[in-house]
PDB file of C-alpha atoms in Angstrom:
ATOM      1  CA  GLN A1415      20.242   7.107  37.158  1.00 43.00           C
ATOM      2  CA  ASP A1416      20.405   5.435  33.742  1.00 48.00           C
ATOM      3  CA  GLU A1417      20.925   8.680  31.823  1.00 54.00           C
ATOM      4  CA  GLY A1418      23.728   8.357  29.318  1.00 63.00           C
ATOM      5  CA  ARG A1419      24.021   4.582  29.651  1.00 83.00           C
ATOM      6  CA  ILE A1420      21.470   3.889  26.918  1.00 84.00           C
ATOM      7  CA  THR A1421      20.655   6.464  24.267  1.00 83.00           C
ATOM      8  CA  VAL A1422      17.553   6.111  22.117  1.00 83.00           C
ATOM      9  CA  THR A1423      17.372   8.425  19.126  1.00 79.00           C
ATOM     10  CA  PRO A1424      13.732   9.404  18.611  1.00 69.00           C
ATOM     11  CA  PRO A1425      12.725   7.907  15.279  1.00 72.00           C
ATOM     12  CA  GLN A1426      11.501   9.873  12.306  1.00 74.00           C
ATOM     13  CA  SER A1427       8.203   8.359  11.284  1.00 70.00           C
ATOM     14  CA  SER A1428       7.595   7.335   7.696  1.00 71.00           C
ATOM     15  CA  THR A1429       4.261   7.849   6.003  1.00 76.00           C
ATOM     16  CA  ASP A1430       4.921   5.486   3.088  1.00 83.00           C
ATOM     17  CA  GLY A1431       4.856   2.288   5.161  1.00 86.00           C
ATOM     18  CA  SER A1432       8.602   1.692   5.060  1.00 87.00           C
ATOM     19  CA  PRO A1433      10.330   0.475   8.238  1.00 86.00           C
ATOM     20  CA  ILE A1434      11.061   3.157  10.828  1.00 84.00           C
ATOM     21  CA  PRO A1435      14.719   3.049  11.989  1.00 84.00           C
ATOM     22  CA  VAL A1436      15.396   3.618  15.683  1.00 84.00           C
ATOM     23  CA  GLY A1437      18.958   4.447  16.711  1.00 82.00           C
ATOM     24  CA  ILE A1438      20.049   2.891  20.002  1.00 84.00           C
ATOM     25  CA  SER A1439      23.473   3.125  21.575  1.00 82.00           C
ATOM     26  CA  VAL A1440      24.892   1.943  24.894  1.00 83.00           C
ATOM     27  CA  ASN A1441      28.030   2.962  26.761  1.00 84.00           C
ATOM     28  CA  ASP A1442      31.034   0.616  27.118  1.00 83.00           C
ATOM     29  CA  GLU A1443      29.875  -0.597  30.514  1.00 81.00           C
ATOM     30  CA  LEU A1444      26.747  -2.091  28.887  1.00 81.00           C
ATOM     31  CA  ALA A1445      28.399  -3.334  25.698  1.00 77.00           C
ATOM     32  CA  ALA A1446      28.147  -7.017  26.663  1.00 76.00           C
ATOM     33  CA  THR A1447      24.501  -6.857  27.700  1.00 81.00           C
ATOM     34  CA  THR A1448      21.445  -8.048  25.809  1.00 84.00           C
ATOM     35  CA  LEU A1449      19.212  -5.252  24.557  1.00 85.00           C
ATOM     36  CA  THR A1450      15.454  -5.654  24.507  1.00 86.00           C
ATOM     37  CA  ALA A1451      12.853  -3.204  23.276  1.00 89.00           C
ATOM     38  CA  SER A1452       9.124  -2.959  23.547  1.00 90.00           C
ATOM     39  CA  LEU A1453       6.612  -0.680  21.887  1.00 89.00           C
ATOM     40  CA  ASN A1454       3.370  -0.200  23.771  1.00 86.00           C
ATOM     41  CA  GLY A1455       4.270  -3.341  25.759  1.00 84.00           C
ATOM     42  CA  GLU A1456       4.872  -5.500  22.665  1.00 86.00           C
ATOM     43  CA  THR A1457       8.405  -6.951  22.409  1.00 86.00           C
ATOM     44  CA  LEU A1458      10.306  -5.987  19.263  1.00 84.00           C
ATOM     45  CA  ALA A1459      13.028  -7.799  17.331  1.00 73.00           C
ATOM     46  CA  PHE A1460      16.531  -6.377  17.360  1.00 70.00           C
ATOM     47  CA  THR A1461      19.384  -6.599  14.882  1.00 60.00           C
ATOM     48  CA  ALA A1462      22.839  -7.450  16.196  1.00 52.00           C
ATOM     49  CA  ASN A1463      24.291  -3.948  15.838  1.00 58.00           C
ATOM     50  CA  GLY A1464      21.740  -2.437  18.207  1.00 64.00           C
ATOM     51  CA  SER A1465      19.532  -0.859  15.600  1.00 72.00           C
ATOM     52  CA  LEU A1466      15.851  -1.459  15.413  1.00 82.00           C
ATOM     53  CA  GLN A1467      13.542  -1.420  12.399  1.00 83.00           C
ATOM     54  CA  LEU A1468       9.905  -0.871  13.303  1.00 86.00           C
ATOM     55  CA  ASP A1469       7.335  -2.087  10.827  1.00 88.00           C
ATOM     56  CA  PRO A1470       4.561   0.542  10.994  1.00 90.00           C
ATOM     57  CA  TRP A1471       2.080  -1.963   9.474  1.00 92.00           C
ATOM     58  CA  GLN A1472       2.248  -4.021  12.697  1.00 90.00           C
ATOM     59  CA  PHE A1473       0.944  -1.264  14.965  1.00 90.00           C
ATOM     60  CA  ALA A1474      -2.185   0.837  15.163  1.00 90.00           C
ATOM     61  CA  PRO A1475      -1.463   4.511  14.433  1.00 90.00           C
ATOM     62  CA  GLY A1476      -0.803   6.894  17.300  1.00 91.00           C
ATOM     63  CA  ASP A1477       1.714   7.890  19.970  1.00 91.00           C
ATOM     64  CA  MET A1478       3.083   5.119  22.144  1.00 90.00           C
ATOM     65  CA  PRO A1479       5.981   4.525  24.548  1.00 91.00           C
ATOM     66  CA  LEU A1480       9.131   2.829  23.228  1.00 90.00           C
ATOM     67  CA  GLU A1481      11.227   1.308  26.003  1.00 91.00           C
ATOM     68  CA  VAL A1482      14.729  -0.136  25.649  1.00 89.00           C
ATOM     69  CA  SER A1483      16.399  -2.208  28.388  1.00 88.00           C
ATOM     70  CA  ALA A1484      19.905  -3.588  28.821  1.00 86.00           C
ATOM     71  CA  LEU A1485      19.847  -7.033  30.455  1.00 85.00           C
ATOM     72  CA  LEU A1486      22.640  -9.093  31.928  1.00 85.00           C
ATOM     73  CA  GLY A1487      21.073 -12.515  32.247  1.00 84.00           C
ATOM     74  CA  GLU A1488      17.763 -11.811  34.033  1.00 86.00           C
ATOM     75  CA  LEU A1489      19.001  -8.583  35.627  1.00 89.00           C
ATOM     76  CA  THR A1490      17.933  -5.236  34.144  1.00 88.00           C
ATOM     77  CA  LEU A1491      20.928  -2.898  34.320  1.00 88.00           C
ATOM     78  CA  ALA A1492      19.491   0.139  32.575  1.00 87.00           C
ATOM     79  CA  THR A1493      16.421   1.306  30.709  1.00 90.00           C
ATOM     80  CA  ALA A1494      15.623   4.244  28.472  1.00 89.00           C
ATOM     81  CA  SER A1495      12.375   5.277  26.884  1.00 88.00           C
ATOM     82  CA  THR A1496      11.068   7.677  24.300  1.00 87.00           C
ATOM     83  CA  SER A1497       7.759   8.333  22.620  1.00 87.00           C
ATOM     84  CA  LEU A1498       7.150   7.063  19.117  1.00 87.00           C
ATOM     85  CA  THR A1499       4.497   8.209  16.686  1.00 88.00           C
ATOM     86  CA  VAL A1500       3.260   5.447  14.412  1.00 89.00           C
ATOM     87  CA  PRO A1501       1.905   7.113  11.268  1.00 90.00           C
ATOM     88  CA  SER A1502      -1.553   6.396   9.941  1.00 91.00           C
ATOM     89  CA  LEU A1503      -1.022   4.457   6.715  1.00 93.00           C
ATOM     90  CA  THR A1504      -3.533   4.245   3.902  1.00 93.00           C
ATOM     91  CA  PRO A1505      -4.591   0.602   3.488  1.00 95.00           C
ATOM     92  CA  VAL A1506      -3.266  -1.006   0.312  1.00 95.00           C
ATOM     93  CA  ILE A1507      -5.631  -3.210  -1.694  1.00 96.00           C
ATOM     94  CA  THR A1508      -4.163  -5.701  -4.141  1.00 96.00           C
ATOM     95  CA  THR A1509      -6.159  -7.841  -6.562  1.00 95.00           C
ATOM     96  CA  GLU A1510      -5.297 -10.984  -8.444  1.00 95.00           C
ATOM     97  CA  ALA A1511      -7.220 -13.312 -10.726  1.00 92.00           C
ATOM     98  CA  ALA A1512      -8.347 -16.439  -8.873  1.00 91.00           C
ATOM     99  CA  SER A1513     -10.065 -18.163 -11.784  1.00 90.00           C
ATOM    100  CA  GLU A1514     -11.950 -17.096 -14.865  1.00 90.00           C
ATOM    101  CA  GLY A1515     -14.286 -14.266 -13.933  1.00 89.00           C
ATOM    102  CA  VAL A1516     -13.230 -14.281 -10.267  1.00 93.00           C
ATOM    103  CA  ILE A1517     -10.719 -12.041  -8.525  1.00 94.00           C
ATOM    104  CA  VAL A1518      -9.401 -12.109  -4.986  1.00 96.00           C
ATOM    105  CA  ALA A1519      -8.700  -8.784  -3.281  1.00 96.00           C
ATOM    106  CA  THR A1520      -6.493  -8.533  -0.208  1.00 96.00           C
ATOM    107  CA  VAL A1521      -5.963  -5.506   2.013  1.00 96.00           C
ATOM    108  CA  ARG A1522      -2.795  -4.660   3.926  1.00 95.00           C
ATOM    109  CA  SER A1523      -3.593  -2.396   6.843  1.00 95.00           C
ATOM    110  CA  GLN A1524      -2.658  -1.518  10.390  1.00 94.00           C
ATOM    111  CA  PRO A1525      -4.382  -3.355  13.257  1.00 93.00           C
ATOM    112  CA  GLY A1526      -7.826  -2.027  14.056  1.00 90.00           C
ATOM    113  CA  THR A1527      -8.059   0.295  11.057  1.00 92.00           C
ATOM    114  CA  VAL A1528     -10.024  -1.756   8.499  1.00 94.00           C
ATOM    115  CA  SER A1529     -13.237  -3.449   9.597  1.00 94.00           C
ATOM    116  CA  ALA A1530     -14.347  -4.845   6.236  1.00 95.00           C
ATOM    117  CA  LEU A1531     -13.660  -5.172   2.541  1.00 96.00           C
ATOM    118  CA  VAL A1532     -16.702  -4.375   0.431  1.00 96.00           C
ATOM    119  CA  ALA A1533     -17.196  -5.270  -3.229  1.00 95.00           C
ATOM    120  CA  ILE A1534     -19.582  -2.974  -5.089  1.00 94.00           C
ATOM    121  CA  VAL A1535     -20.739  -3.741  -8.628  1.00 91.00           C
ATOM    122  CA  ASP A1536     -22.408  -0.921 -10.559  1.00 87.00           C
ATOM    123  CA  GLY A1537     -23.281   0.864  -7.318  1.00 88.00           C
ATOM    124  CA  GLU A1538     -24.752  -2.161  -5.500  1.00 92.00           C
ATOM    125  CA  VAL A1539     -22.980  -3.965  -2.662  1.00 93.00           C
ATOM    126  CA  LEU A1540     -22.215  -7.458  -3.900  1.00 90.00           C
ATOM    127  CA  THR A1541     -20.349  -8.927  -0.955  1.00 92.00           C
ATOM    128  CA  THR A1542     -18.512  -7.929   2.210  1.00 93.00           C
ATOM    129  CA  SER A1543     -15.746  -9.601   4.162  1.00 94.00           C
ATOM    130  CA  SER A1544     -14.235  -8.861   7.562  1.00 93.00           C
ATOM    131  CA  THR A1545     -11.190 -11.110   7.073  1.00 92.00           C
ATOM    132  CA  GLY A1546      -9.004  -8.809   4.978  1.00 92.00           C
ATOM    133  CA  THR A1547      -9.547 -10.944   1.877  1.00 95.00           C
ATOM    134  CA  ILE A1548     -12.564 -10.976  -0.425  1.00 95.00           C
ATOM    135  CA  GLU A1549     -13.451 -13.066  -3.473  1.00 95.00           C
ATOM    136  CA  VAL A1550     -15.451 -11.286  -6.149  1.00 93.00           C
ATOM    137  CA  GLY A1551     -17.235 -12.743  -9.149  1.00 91.00           C
ATOM    138  CA  LEU A1552     -16.867 -10.236 -11.954  1.00 89.00           C
ATOM    139  CA  PRO A1553     -19.869  -9.194 -14.021  1.00 88.00           C
ATOM    140  CA  SER A1554     -19.709  -9.696 -17.771  1.00 87.00           C
ATOM    141  CA  ALA A1555     -19.493  -5.904 -18.017  1.00 87.00           C
ATOM    142  CA  GLY A1556     -19.535  -3.000 -15.594  1.00 89.00           C
ATOM    143  CA  VAL A1557     -17.560  -1.342 -12.842  1.00 91.00           C
ATOM    144  CA  VAL A1558     -16.395  -3.193  -9.741  1.00 93.00           C
ATOM    145  CA  SER A1559     -15.198  -1.179  -6.769  1.00 95.00           C
ATOM    146  CA  ILE A1560     -13.464  -2.831  -3.827  1.00 96.00           C
ATOM    147  CA  GLU A1561     -13.285  -0.639  -0.744  1.00 96.00           C
ATOM    148  CA  ALA A1562     -11.465  -0.982   2.565  1.00 96.00           C
ATOM    149  CA  MET A1563     -13.915   0.311   5.165  1.00 95.00           C
ATOM    150  CA  ALA A1564     -12.966   1.786   8.533  1.00 93.00           C
ATOM    151  CA  THR A1565     -14.824   0.809  11.692  1.00 86.00           C
ATOM    152  CA  ASP A1566     -16.836   4.043  11.368  1.00 90.00           C
ATOM    153  CA  GLY A1567     -17.987   3.121   7.846  1.00 88.00           C
ATOM    154  CA  VAL A1568     -15.669   5.493   5.983  1.00 93.00           C
ATOM    155  CA  ALA A1569     -13.886   4.121   2.909  1.00 93.00           C
ATOM    156  CA  LEU A1570     -10.140   4.371   3.582  1.00 94.00           C
ATOM    157  CA  SER A1571      -9.029   3.235   0.151  1.00 95.00           C
ATOM    158  CA  SER A1572     -10.517   1.607  -2.903  1.00 95.00           C
ATOM    159  CA  VAL A1573      -9.646  -0.112  -6.142  1.00 95.00           C
ATOM    160  CA  VAL A1574     -11.866   0.273  -9.188  1.00 94.00           C
ATOM    161  CA  LEU A1575     -11.908  -2.304 -11.964  1.00 91.00           C
ATOM    162  CA  THR A1576     -13.748  -1.774 -15.235  1.00 91.00           C
ATOM    163  CA  VAL A1577     -14.918  -4.944 -16.956  1.00 86.00           C
ATOM    164  CA  ASP A1578     -15.410  -4.472 -20.675  1.00 83.00           C
ATOM    165  CA  PRO A1579     -18.137  -6.485 -22.347  1.00 76.00           C
ATOM    166  CA  PRO A1580     -16.868  -9.341 -24.531  1.00 70.00           C
ATOM    167  CA  PRO A1581     -16.603  -8.357 -28.191  1.00 70.00           C
ATOM    168  CA  THR A1582     -19.617  -9.373 -30.245  1.00 70.00           C
ATOM    169  CA  ALA A1583     -18.775 -11.561 -33.203  1.00 65.00           C
TER     170      ALA A1583
END
């Protein structure tokens, strides 16, 4: 019965982590209503002009229902739904110096994709963290690898830092 009252343009998914635009239009009869949207049951924020920008980093990858409703006060006048595919994004690890000889690595990932950050120095596991942030004391020389590990133990992405020995006087 709601066909044609709300139109949801199926979004084109992005694989680079940029926001996914969703086109939503309503007919004149619904122009004064409040639009709400939910993805997989989670309420989404709307912009005033009825467009929606989905941040793919906020959702686990996969297909999920996107539902849009037009509300007048508490009354739902119309709903429309479509399926949305959230792309699987490669976790992004960033590092910054915390203090002399210490770096902090942070991972940006989708929910449920990264179970731990692991710091490996010259092939040996130095430290692990399940919080998405890890502090690593650098060796005086050698190779430090920081890996974002999936729940199944597979490295999803890594950053390798080479520490050169201090010059000898």
